[in-house]
Amino acid sequence: LTADLVSTEPVYTICPRVGHEIPTEGALTTVYEGYTVGFCCEGCAEAWPQETEESRQEMLAAMLEARGD
């Protein structure tokens, strides 16, 4: 895992990559654009940096829209 992964409260409860629920304890997260993004598993957390910037922006926008921001 990359060094920027931290364990903090995610911005949304669903993994942005595959749509699975993020664990309530011990979730793998990373900070992106000032938001903590959580992942359902190590594979999704490791794949996040490989996504294009456009894709990460779209996933963040979808998470924020889904939670009502």
C-alpha positions as a printed Julia matrix, in Angstrom:
69×3 Matrix{Float64}:
   0.0    0.0     0.0
   1.14   3.52   -0.63
   2.24   5.81    2.18
  -0.68   8.22    1.73
  -3.25   5.62    2.83
  -4.54   6.49    6.28
  -7.3    5.15    8.53
  -9.79   8.0     9.01
 -13.54   8.59    8.52
 -14.42   8.25    4.81
 -16.48  10.89    3.0
 -19.01   8.22    1.94
 -19.9    4.66    3.02
 -19.69   3.02   -0.42
 -16.44   2.22   -2.24
 -16.06   4.55   -5.25
 -14.44   1.87   -7.39
 -16.81  -1.13   -7.09
 -19.8    0.05   -5.06
 -19.34  -2.27   -2.09
 -19.88  -1.09    1.48
 -16.8    0.28    3.24
 -16.01  -1.43    6.57
 -17.04   0.67    9.57
 -13.78  -0.1    11.37
 -10.31  -0.3     9.89
 -11.28   1.03    6.46
  -8.44   1.78    4.09
  -8.57   5.41    3.07
  -6.66   8.08    1.24
  -7.03  11.85    1.19
  -8.01  13.26   -2.2
  -8.9   16.91   -2.89
  -9.22  17.41    0.88
 -11.72  14.54    1.28
 -11.06  11.18    2.89
 -11.98   8.49    0.38
 -12.63   5.01    1.77
 -12.28   1.67    0.02
 -13.92  -1.72    0.54
 -10.68  -3.68    0.17
  -6.93  -3.44   -0.31
  -7.26  -4.03   -4.05
  -9.44  -0.95   -4.51
  -7.16   1.15   -2.32
  -4.13   0.11   -4.35
  -5.92   0.71   -7.67
  -7.04   4.27   -6.79
  -3.69   5.93   -7.72
  -3.79   4.11  -11.07
  -7.12   5.74  -12.01
  -6.95   8.76  -14.28
  -7.38  12.17  -12.7
 -10.65  12.55  -14.6
 -11.91   9.24  -13.24
 -11.0   10.15   -9.63
 -12.76  13.52  -10.05
 -15.89  11.77  -11.37
 -15.89   9.25   -8.51
 -15.48  12.01   -5.91
 -18.29  14.04   -7.49
 -20.57  10.99   -7.43
 -19.8   10.34   -3.74
 -20.5   13.94   -2.79
 -23.72  14.0    -4.82
 -24.89  10.73   -3.25
 -24.44  12.11    0.25
 -26.18  15.35   -0.67
 -23.29  17.82   -0.99
